[in-house]
Short mmCIF file of C-alpha atoms in Angstrom, two decimals:
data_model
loop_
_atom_site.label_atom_id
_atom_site.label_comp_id
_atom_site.label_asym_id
_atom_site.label_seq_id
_atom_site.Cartn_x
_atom_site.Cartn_y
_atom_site.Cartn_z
CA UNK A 1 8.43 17.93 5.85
CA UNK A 2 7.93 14.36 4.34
CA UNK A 3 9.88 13.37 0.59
CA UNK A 4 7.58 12.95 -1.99
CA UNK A 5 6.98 9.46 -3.53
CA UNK A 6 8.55 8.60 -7.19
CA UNK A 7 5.83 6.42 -8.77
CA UNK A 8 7.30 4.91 -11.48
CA UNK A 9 3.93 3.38 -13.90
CA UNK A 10 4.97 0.96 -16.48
CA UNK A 11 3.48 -2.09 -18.44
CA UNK A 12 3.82 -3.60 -21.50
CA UNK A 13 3.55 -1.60 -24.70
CA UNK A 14 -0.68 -1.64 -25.92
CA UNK A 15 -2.04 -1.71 -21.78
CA UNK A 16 -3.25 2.02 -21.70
CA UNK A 17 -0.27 3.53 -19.78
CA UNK A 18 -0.67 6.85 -21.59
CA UNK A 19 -4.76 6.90 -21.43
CA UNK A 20 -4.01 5.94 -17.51
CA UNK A 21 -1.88 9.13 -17.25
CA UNK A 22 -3.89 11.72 -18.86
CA UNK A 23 -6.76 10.65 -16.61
CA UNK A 24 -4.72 11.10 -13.09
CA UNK A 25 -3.57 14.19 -14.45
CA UNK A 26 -7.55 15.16 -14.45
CA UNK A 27 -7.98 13.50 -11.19
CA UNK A 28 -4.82 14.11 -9.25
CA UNK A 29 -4.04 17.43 -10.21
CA UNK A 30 -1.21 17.91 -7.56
CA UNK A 31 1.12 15.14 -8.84
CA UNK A 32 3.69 15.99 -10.47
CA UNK A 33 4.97 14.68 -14.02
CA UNK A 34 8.39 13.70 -14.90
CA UNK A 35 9.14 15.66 -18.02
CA UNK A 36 11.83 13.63 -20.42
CA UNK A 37 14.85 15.01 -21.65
CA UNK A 38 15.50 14.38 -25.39
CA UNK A 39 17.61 15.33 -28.47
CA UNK A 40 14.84 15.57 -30.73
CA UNK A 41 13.86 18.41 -32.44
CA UNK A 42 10.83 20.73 -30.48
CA UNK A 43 7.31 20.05 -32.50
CA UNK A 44 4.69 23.15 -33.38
CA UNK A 45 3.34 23.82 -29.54
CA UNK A 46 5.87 22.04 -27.56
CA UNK A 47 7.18 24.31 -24.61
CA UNK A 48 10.78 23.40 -22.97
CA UNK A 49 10.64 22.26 -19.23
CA UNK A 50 7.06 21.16 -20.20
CA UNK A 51 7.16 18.98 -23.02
CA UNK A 52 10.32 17.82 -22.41
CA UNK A 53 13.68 19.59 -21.49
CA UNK A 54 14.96 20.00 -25.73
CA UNK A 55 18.80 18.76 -25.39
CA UNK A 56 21.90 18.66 -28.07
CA UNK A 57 23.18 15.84 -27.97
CA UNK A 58 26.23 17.51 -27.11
CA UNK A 59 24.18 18.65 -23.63
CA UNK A 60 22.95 15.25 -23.70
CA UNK A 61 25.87 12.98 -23.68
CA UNK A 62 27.10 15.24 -21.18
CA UNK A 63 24.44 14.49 -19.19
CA UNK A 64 24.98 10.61 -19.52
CA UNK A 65 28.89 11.15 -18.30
CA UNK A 66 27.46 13.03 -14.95
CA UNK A 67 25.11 10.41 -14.81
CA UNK A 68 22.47 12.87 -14.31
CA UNK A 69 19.79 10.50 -16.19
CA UNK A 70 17.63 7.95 -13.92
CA UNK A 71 17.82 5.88 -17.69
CA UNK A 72 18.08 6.93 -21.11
CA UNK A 73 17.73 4.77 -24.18
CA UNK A 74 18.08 5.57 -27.93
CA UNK A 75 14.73 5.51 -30.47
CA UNK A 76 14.90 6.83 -34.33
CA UNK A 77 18.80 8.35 -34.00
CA UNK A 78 17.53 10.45 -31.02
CA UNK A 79 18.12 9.91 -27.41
CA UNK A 80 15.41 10.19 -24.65
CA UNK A 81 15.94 9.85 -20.61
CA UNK A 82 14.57 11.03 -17.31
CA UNK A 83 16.42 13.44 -15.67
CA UNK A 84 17.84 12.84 -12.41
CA UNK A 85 17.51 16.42 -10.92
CA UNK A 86 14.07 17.50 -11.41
CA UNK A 87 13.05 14.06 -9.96
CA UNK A 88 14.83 14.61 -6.99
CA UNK A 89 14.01 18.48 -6.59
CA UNK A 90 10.17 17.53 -6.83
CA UNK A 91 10.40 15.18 -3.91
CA UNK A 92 12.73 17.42 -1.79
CA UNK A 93 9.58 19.39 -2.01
CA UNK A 94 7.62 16.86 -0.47
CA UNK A 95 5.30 16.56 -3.59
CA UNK A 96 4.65 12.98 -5.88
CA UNK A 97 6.12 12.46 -9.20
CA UNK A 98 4.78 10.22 -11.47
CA UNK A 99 7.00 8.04 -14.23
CA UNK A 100 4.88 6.86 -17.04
CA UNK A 101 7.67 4.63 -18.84
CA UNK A 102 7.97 1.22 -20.84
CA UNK A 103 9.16 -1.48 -18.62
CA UNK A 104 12.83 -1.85 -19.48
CA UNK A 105 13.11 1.77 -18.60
CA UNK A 106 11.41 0.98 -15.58
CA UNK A 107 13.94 -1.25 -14.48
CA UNK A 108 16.85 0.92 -15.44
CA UNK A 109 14.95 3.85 -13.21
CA UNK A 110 15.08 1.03 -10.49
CA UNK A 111 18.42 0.64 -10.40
CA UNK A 112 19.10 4.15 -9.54
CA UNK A 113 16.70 4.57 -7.73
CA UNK A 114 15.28 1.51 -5.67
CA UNK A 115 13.23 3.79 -2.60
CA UNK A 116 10.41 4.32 -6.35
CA UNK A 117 7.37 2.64 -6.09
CA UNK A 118 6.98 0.60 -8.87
CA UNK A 119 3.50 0.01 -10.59
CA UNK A 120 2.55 -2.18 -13.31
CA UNK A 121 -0.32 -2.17 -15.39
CA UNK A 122 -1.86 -5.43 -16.21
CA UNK A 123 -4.36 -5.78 -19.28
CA UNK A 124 -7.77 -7.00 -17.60
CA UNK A 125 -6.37 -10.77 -19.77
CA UNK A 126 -4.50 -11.51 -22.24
CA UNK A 127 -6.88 -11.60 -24.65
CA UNK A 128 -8.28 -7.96 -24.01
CA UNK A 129 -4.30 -7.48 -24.45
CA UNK A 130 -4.09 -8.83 -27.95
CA UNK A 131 -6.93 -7.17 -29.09
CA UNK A 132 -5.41 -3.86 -28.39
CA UNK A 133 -2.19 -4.87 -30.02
CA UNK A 134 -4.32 -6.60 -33.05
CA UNK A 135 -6.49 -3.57 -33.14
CA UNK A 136 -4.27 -0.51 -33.17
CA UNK A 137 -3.95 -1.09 -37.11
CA UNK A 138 -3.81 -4.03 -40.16
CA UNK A 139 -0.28 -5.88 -39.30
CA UNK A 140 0.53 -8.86 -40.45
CA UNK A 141 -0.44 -11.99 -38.36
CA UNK A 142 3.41 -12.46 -38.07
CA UNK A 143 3.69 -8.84 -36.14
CA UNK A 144 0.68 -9.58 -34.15
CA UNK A 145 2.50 -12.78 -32.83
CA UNK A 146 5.83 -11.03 -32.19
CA UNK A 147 4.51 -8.02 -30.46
CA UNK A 148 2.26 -10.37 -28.27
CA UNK A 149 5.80 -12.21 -27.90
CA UNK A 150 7.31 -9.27 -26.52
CA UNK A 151 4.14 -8.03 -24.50
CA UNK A 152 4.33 -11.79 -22.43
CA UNK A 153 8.06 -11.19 -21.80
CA UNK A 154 7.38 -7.64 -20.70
CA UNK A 155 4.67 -9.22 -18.36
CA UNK A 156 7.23 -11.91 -16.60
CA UNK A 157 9.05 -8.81 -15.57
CA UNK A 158 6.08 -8.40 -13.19
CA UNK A 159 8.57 -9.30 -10.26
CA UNK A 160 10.80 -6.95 -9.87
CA UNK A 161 8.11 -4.26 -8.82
CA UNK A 162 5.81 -3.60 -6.22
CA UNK A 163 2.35 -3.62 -7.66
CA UNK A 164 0.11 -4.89 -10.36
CA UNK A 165 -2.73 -2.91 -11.42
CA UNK A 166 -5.06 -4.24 -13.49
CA UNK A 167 -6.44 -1.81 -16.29
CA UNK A 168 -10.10 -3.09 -16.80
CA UNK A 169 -11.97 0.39 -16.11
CA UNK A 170 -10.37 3.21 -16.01
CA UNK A 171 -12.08 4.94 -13.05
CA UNK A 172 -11.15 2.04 -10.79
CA UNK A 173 -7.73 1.88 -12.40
CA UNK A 174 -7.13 5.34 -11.10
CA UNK A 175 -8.34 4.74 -7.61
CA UNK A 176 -5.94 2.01 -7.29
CA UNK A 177 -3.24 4.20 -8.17
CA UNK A 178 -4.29 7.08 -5.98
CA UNK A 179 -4.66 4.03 -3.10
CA UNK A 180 -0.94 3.28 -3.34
CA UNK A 181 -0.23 6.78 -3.29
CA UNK A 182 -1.95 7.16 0.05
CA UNK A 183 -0.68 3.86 1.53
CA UNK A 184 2.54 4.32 0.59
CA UNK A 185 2.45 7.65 2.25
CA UNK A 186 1.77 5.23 5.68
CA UNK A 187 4.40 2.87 5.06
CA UNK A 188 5.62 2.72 8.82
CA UNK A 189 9.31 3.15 7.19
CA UNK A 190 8.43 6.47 6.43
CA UNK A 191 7.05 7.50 10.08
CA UNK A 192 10.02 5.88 11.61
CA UNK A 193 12.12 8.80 11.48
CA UNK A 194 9.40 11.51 12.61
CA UNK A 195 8.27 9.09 15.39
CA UNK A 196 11.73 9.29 17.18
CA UNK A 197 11.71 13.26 17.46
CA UNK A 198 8.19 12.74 18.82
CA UNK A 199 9.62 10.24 21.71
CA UNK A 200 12.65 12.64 22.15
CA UNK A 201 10.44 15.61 22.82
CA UNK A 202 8.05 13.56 25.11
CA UNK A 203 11.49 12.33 27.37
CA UNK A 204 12.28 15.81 27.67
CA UNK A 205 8.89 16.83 28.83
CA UNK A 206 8.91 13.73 31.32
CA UNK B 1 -11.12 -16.04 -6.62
CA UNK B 2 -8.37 -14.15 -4.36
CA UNK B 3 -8.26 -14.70 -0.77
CA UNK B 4 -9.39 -11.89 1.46
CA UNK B 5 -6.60 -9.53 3.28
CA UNK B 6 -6.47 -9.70 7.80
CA UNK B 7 -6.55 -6.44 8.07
CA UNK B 8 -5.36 -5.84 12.15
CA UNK B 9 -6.35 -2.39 13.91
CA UNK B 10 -3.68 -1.52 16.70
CA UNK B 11 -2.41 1.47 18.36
CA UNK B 12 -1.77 2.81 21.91
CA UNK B 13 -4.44 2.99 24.34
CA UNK B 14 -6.40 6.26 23.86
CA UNK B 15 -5.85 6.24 20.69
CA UNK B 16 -9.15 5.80 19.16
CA UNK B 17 -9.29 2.58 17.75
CA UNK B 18 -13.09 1.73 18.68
CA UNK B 19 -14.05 5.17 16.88
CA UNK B 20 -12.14 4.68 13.98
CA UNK B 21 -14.03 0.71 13.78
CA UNK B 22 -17.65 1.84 14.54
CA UNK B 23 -16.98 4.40 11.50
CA UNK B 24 -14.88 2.10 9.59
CA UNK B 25 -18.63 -0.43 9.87
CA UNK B 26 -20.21 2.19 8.53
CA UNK B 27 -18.11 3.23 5.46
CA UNK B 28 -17.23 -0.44 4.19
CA UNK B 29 -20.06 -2.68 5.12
CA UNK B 30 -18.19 -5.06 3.21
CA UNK B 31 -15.28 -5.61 5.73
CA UNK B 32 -15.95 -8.32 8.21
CA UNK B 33 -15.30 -8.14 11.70
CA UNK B 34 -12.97 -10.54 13.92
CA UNK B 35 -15.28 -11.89 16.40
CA UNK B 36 -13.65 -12.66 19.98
CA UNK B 37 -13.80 -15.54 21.98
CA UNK B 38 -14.62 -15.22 25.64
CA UNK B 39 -15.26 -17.05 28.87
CA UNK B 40 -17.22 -13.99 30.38
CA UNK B 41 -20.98 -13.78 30.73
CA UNK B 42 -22.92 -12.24 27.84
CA UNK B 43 -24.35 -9.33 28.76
CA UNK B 44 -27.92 -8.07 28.35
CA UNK B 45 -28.26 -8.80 24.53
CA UNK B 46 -25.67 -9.62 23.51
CA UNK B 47 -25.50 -12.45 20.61
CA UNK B 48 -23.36 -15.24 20.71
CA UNK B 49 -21.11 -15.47 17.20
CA UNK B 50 -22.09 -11.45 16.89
CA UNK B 51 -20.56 -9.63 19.91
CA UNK B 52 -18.31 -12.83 21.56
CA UNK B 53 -18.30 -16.44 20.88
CA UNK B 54 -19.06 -16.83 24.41
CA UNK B 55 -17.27 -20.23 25.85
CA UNK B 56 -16.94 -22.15 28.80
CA UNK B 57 -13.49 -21.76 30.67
CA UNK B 58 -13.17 -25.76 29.72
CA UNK B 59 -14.06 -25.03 26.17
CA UNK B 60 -11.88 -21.84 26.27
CA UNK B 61 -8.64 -24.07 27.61
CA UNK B 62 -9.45 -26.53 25.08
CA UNK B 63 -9.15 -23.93 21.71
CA UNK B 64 -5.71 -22.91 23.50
CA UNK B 65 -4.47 -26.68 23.48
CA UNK B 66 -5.52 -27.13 20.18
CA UNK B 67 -3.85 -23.93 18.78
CA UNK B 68 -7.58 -22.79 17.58
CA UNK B 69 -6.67 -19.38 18.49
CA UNK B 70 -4.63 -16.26 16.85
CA UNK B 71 -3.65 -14.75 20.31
CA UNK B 72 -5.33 -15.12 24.28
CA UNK B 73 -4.96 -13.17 26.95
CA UNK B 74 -6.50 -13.02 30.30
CA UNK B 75 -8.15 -9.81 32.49
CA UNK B 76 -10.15 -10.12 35.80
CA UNK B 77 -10.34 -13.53 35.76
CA UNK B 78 -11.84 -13.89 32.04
CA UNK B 79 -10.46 -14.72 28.84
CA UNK B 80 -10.40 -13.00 25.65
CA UNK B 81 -8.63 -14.46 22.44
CA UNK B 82 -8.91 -14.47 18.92
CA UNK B 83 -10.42 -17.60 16.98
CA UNK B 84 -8.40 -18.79 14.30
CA UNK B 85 -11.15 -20.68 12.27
CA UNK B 86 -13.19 -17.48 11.89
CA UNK B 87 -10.39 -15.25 10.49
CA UNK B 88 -9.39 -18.12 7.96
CA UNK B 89 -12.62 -19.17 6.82
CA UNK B 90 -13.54 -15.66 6.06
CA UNK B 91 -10.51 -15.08 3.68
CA UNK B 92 -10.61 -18.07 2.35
CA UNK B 93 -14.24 -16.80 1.16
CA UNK B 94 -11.99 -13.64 -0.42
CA UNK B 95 -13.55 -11.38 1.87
CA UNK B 96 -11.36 -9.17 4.32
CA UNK B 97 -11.43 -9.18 7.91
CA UNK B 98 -10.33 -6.61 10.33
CA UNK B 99 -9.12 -7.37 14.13
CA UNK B 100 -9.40 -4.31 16.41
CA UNK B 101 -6.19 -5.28 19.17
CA UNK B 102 -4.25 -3.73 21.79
CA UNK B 103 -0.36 -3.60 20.42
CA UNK B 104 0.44 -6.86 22.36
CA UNK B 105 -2.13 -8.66 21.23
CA UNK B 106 -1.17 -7.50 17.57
CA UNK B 107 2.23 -9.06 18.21
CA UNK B 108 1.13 -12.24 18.77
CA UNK B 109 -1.09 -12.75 16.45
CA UNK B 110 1.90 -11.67 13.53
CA UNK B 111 3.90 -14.21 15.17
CA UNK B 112 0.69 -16.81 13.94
CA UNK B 113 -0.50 -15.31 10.86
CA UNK B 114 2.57 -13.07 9.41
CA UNK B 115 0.69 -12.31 6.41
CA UNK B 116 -1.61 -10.44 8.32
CA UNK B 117 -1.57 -6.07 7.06
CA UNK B 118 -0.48 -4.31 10.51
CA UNK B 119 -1.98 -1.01 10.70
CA UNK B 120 -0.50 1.14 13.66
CA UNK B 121 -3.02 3.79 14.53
CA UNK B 122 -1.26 7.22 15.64
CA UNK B 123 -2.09 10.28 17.55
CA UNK B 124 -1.77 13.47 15.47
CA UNK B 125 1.11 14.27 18.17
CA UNK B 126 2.08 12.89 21.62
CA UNK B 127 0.44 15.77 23.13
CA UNK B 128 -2.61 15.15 21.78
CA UNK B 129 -2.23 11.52 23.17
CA UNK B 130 -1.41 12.92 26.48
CA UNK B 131 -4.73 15.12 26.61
CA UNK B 132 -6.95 11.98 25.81
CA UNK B 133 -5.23 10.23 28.16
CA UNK B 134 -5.69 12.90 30.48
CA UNK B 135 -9.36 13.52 29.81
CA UNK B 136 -10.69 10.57 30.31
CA UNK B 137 -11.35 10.88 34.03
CA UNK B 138 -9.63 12.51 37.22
CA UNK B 139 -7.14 10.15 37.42
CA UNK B 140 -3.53 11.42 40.02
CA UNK B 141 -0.51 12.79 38.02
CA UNK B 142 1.35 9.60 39.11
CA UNK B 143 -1.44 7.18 37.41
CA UNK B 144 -1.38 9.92 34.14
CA UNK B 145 2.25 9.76 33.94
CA UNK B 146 2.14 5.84 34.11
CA UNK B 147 -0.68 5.59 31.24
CA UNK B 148 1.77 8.34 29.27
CA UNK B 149 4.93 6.29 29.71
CA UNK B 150 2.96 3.22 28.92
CA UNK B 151 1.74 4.90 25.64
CA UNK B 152 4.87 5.57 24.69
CA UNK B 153 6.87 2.52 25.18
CA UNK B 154 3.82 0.75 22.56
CA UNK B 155 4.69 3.49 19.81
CA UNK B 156 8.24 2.34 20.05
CA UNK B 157 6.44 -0.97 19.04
CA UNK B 158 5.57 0.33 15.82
CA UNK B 159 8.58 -1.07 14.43
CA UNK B 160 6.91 -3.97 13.92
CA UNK B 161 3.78 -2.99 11.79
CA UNK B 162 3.73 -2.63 8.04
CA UNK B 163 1.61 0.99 8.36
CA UNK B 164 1.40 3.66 10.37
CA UNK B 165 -2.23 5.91 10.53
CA UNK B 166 -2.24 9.56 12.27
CA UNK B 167 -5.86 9.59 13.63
CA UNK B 168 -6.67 13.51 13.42
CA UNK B 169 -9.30 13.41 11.45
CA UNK B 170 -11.58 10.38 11.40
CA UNK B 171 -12.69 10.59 7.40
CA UNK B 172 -9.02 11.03 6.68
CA UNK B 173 -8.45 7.89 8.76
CA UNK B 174 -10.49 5.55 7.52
CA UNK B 175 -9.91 7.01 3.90
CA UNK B 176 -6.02 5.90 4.48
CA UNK B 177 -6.87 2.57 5.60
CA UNK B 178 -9.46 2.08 3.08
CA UNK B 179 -6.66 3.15 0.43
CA UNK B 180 -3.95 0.59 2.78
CA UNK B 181 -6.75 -2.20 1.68
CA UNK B 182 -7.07 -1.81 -1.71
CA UNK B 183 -3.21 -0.97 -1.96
CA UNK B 184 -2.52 -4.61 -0.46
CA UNK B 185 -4.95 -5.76 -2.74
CA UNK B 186 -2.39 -4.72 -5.40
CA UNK B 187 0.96 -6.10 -4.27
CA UNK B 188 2.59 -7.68 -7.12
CA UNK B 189 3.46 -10.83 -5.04
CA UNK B 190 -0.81 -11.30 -5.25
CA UNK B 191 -0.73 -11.44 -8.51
CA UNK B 192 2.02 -13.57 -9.58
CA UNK B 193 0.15 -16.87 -9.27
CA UNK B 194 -3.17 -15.33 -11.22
CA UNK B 195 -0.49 -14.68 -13.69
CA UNK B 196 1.19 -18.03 -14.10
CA UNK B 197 -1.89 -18.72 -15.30
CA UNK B 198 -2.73 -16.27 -17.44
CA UNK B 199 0.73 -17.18 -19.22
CA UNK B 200 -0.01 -20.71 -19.36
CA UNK B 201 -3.26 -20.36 -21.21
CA UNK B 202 -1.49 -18.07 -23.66
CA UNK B 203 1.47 -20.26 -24.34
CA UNK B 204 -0.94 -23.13 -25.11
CA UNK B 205 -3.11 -20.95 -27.97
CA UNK B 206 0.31 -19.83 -29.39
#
């Protein structure tokens, strides 16, 4: 059976990462999610294992010293990370997992895990991009500047992965995605292995 | 605007690479087709620039002097190459072309145009490979083995392609390479320049 594919989708904060993901999840219905583990407390409705795995931080840090987190970082006095194992017990399966994550996480996830395929989601400009940031509330013009700072930074970091996506419409965003999926699934890499059986079997025949 | 992808077809003989073009035609009228050069006759209507650019053997030997083509080769006494011109003025228009070629052929054009997409078309098994081989006509066991040994020794060249298509089922085919071509169409290393620009613009409003 073939491995499933890690996608790992990330792009600077305000480009519709989380709009982009609730969408596939319509479209795609047989990729996985990664679920996050974190110390914070369970909300009204949240569900273990589906939400997120609920961790002490006890549990947690343990976690961290087995290095069974692809990255973890700290928000608000609570930690957050991917787990390691269900990531890997989802592709053993031979099914897709999808990573919706900011882009230093990405890159974290990258180190442990280089075979991901790494998507980034690129506002349609940079204007469209500072309208989101400038519209999600009343900040200061000072705020505005520094999260657009931070949101062109995030955007150099562009290199280190595989794809861009641009975000203009979200129907075509999603058939980009699901078109990496597929070709990535026919990267000749992954037939290499299968493709020597095949010729093993046929000299055996012959 | 973005230049166009060279998108080139290859696979074993028997493999189906003429079906999977004639539907390809149909599905993406937007793809453009490599056009071969030839020094045989044009049959009964045929249309120069449509089905051949049909040359003279002088004017054939001439394109190969002056490097004008991707990859030649010659078969009962004709030639058959690849024009250059064509391919690049086409994606320089940001359209996408796709070459249909046997695996050799593939190779050398790589060795001209390495930022070609090679797409590796597959049999569903080696079996299946065998009976189309087989099928084709009433051919001895000794010419069948040949054909089969033949076959096999171009999948080992598959090492050398960036994707590799199973042809069982032609709308799953061409779905996979339509997905390959708008997958390609996403590689970060695309993008990088469009977004040198986009960063430029930005740093000169800030």
């Amino acid at each position: 059976m073939n491995k499933g594919l890690l996608l790992v989708l990330s792009g600077p904060s305000g480009v519709g990462k989380g709009t982009v993901c609730s969408v596939l999840r319509k479209k795609l219905p047989e990729l996985v999610y990664s679920v996050s583990a974190t110390t914070r407390a369970p909300r009204q409705g949240e569900v273990n294992g589906v939400n997120y795995f609920f961790k002490s931080r006890e549990q947690f840090e343990d976690m961290i010293a087995r290095d069974a987190l692809l990255e973890h970082a700290e928000y608000v006095g609570n930690y957050y990370g991917t787990p390691r194992e269900f990531v890997e017990r989802t592709i053993a399966e031979g099914k897709d997992i999808i990573l919706e994550i900011e882009v230093q996480g990405a890159l974290k996830v990258k180190e442990k895990f280089p075979e991901g395929v790494f998507i980034f989601l690129l506002p349609p400009s940079l204007d469209e991009l500072k309208q989101r940031i400038t519209g999600r509330g009343t900040e200061s013009q000072d705020i505005i500047n520094h999260r657009m700072s931070v949101a062109v930074e995030e955007m150099n970091l562009i290199q280190h992965y595989d794809y861009a996506v641009v975000n203009d419409e979200i129907d075509l965003t999603c058939k980009r995605i699901e078109s990496i999926i597929i070709a990535e699934h026919c990267r000749k890499d992954r037939f290499l292995e299968e493709l020597s059986h095949l010729n093993a079997a046929t000299i055996e025949k012959a």
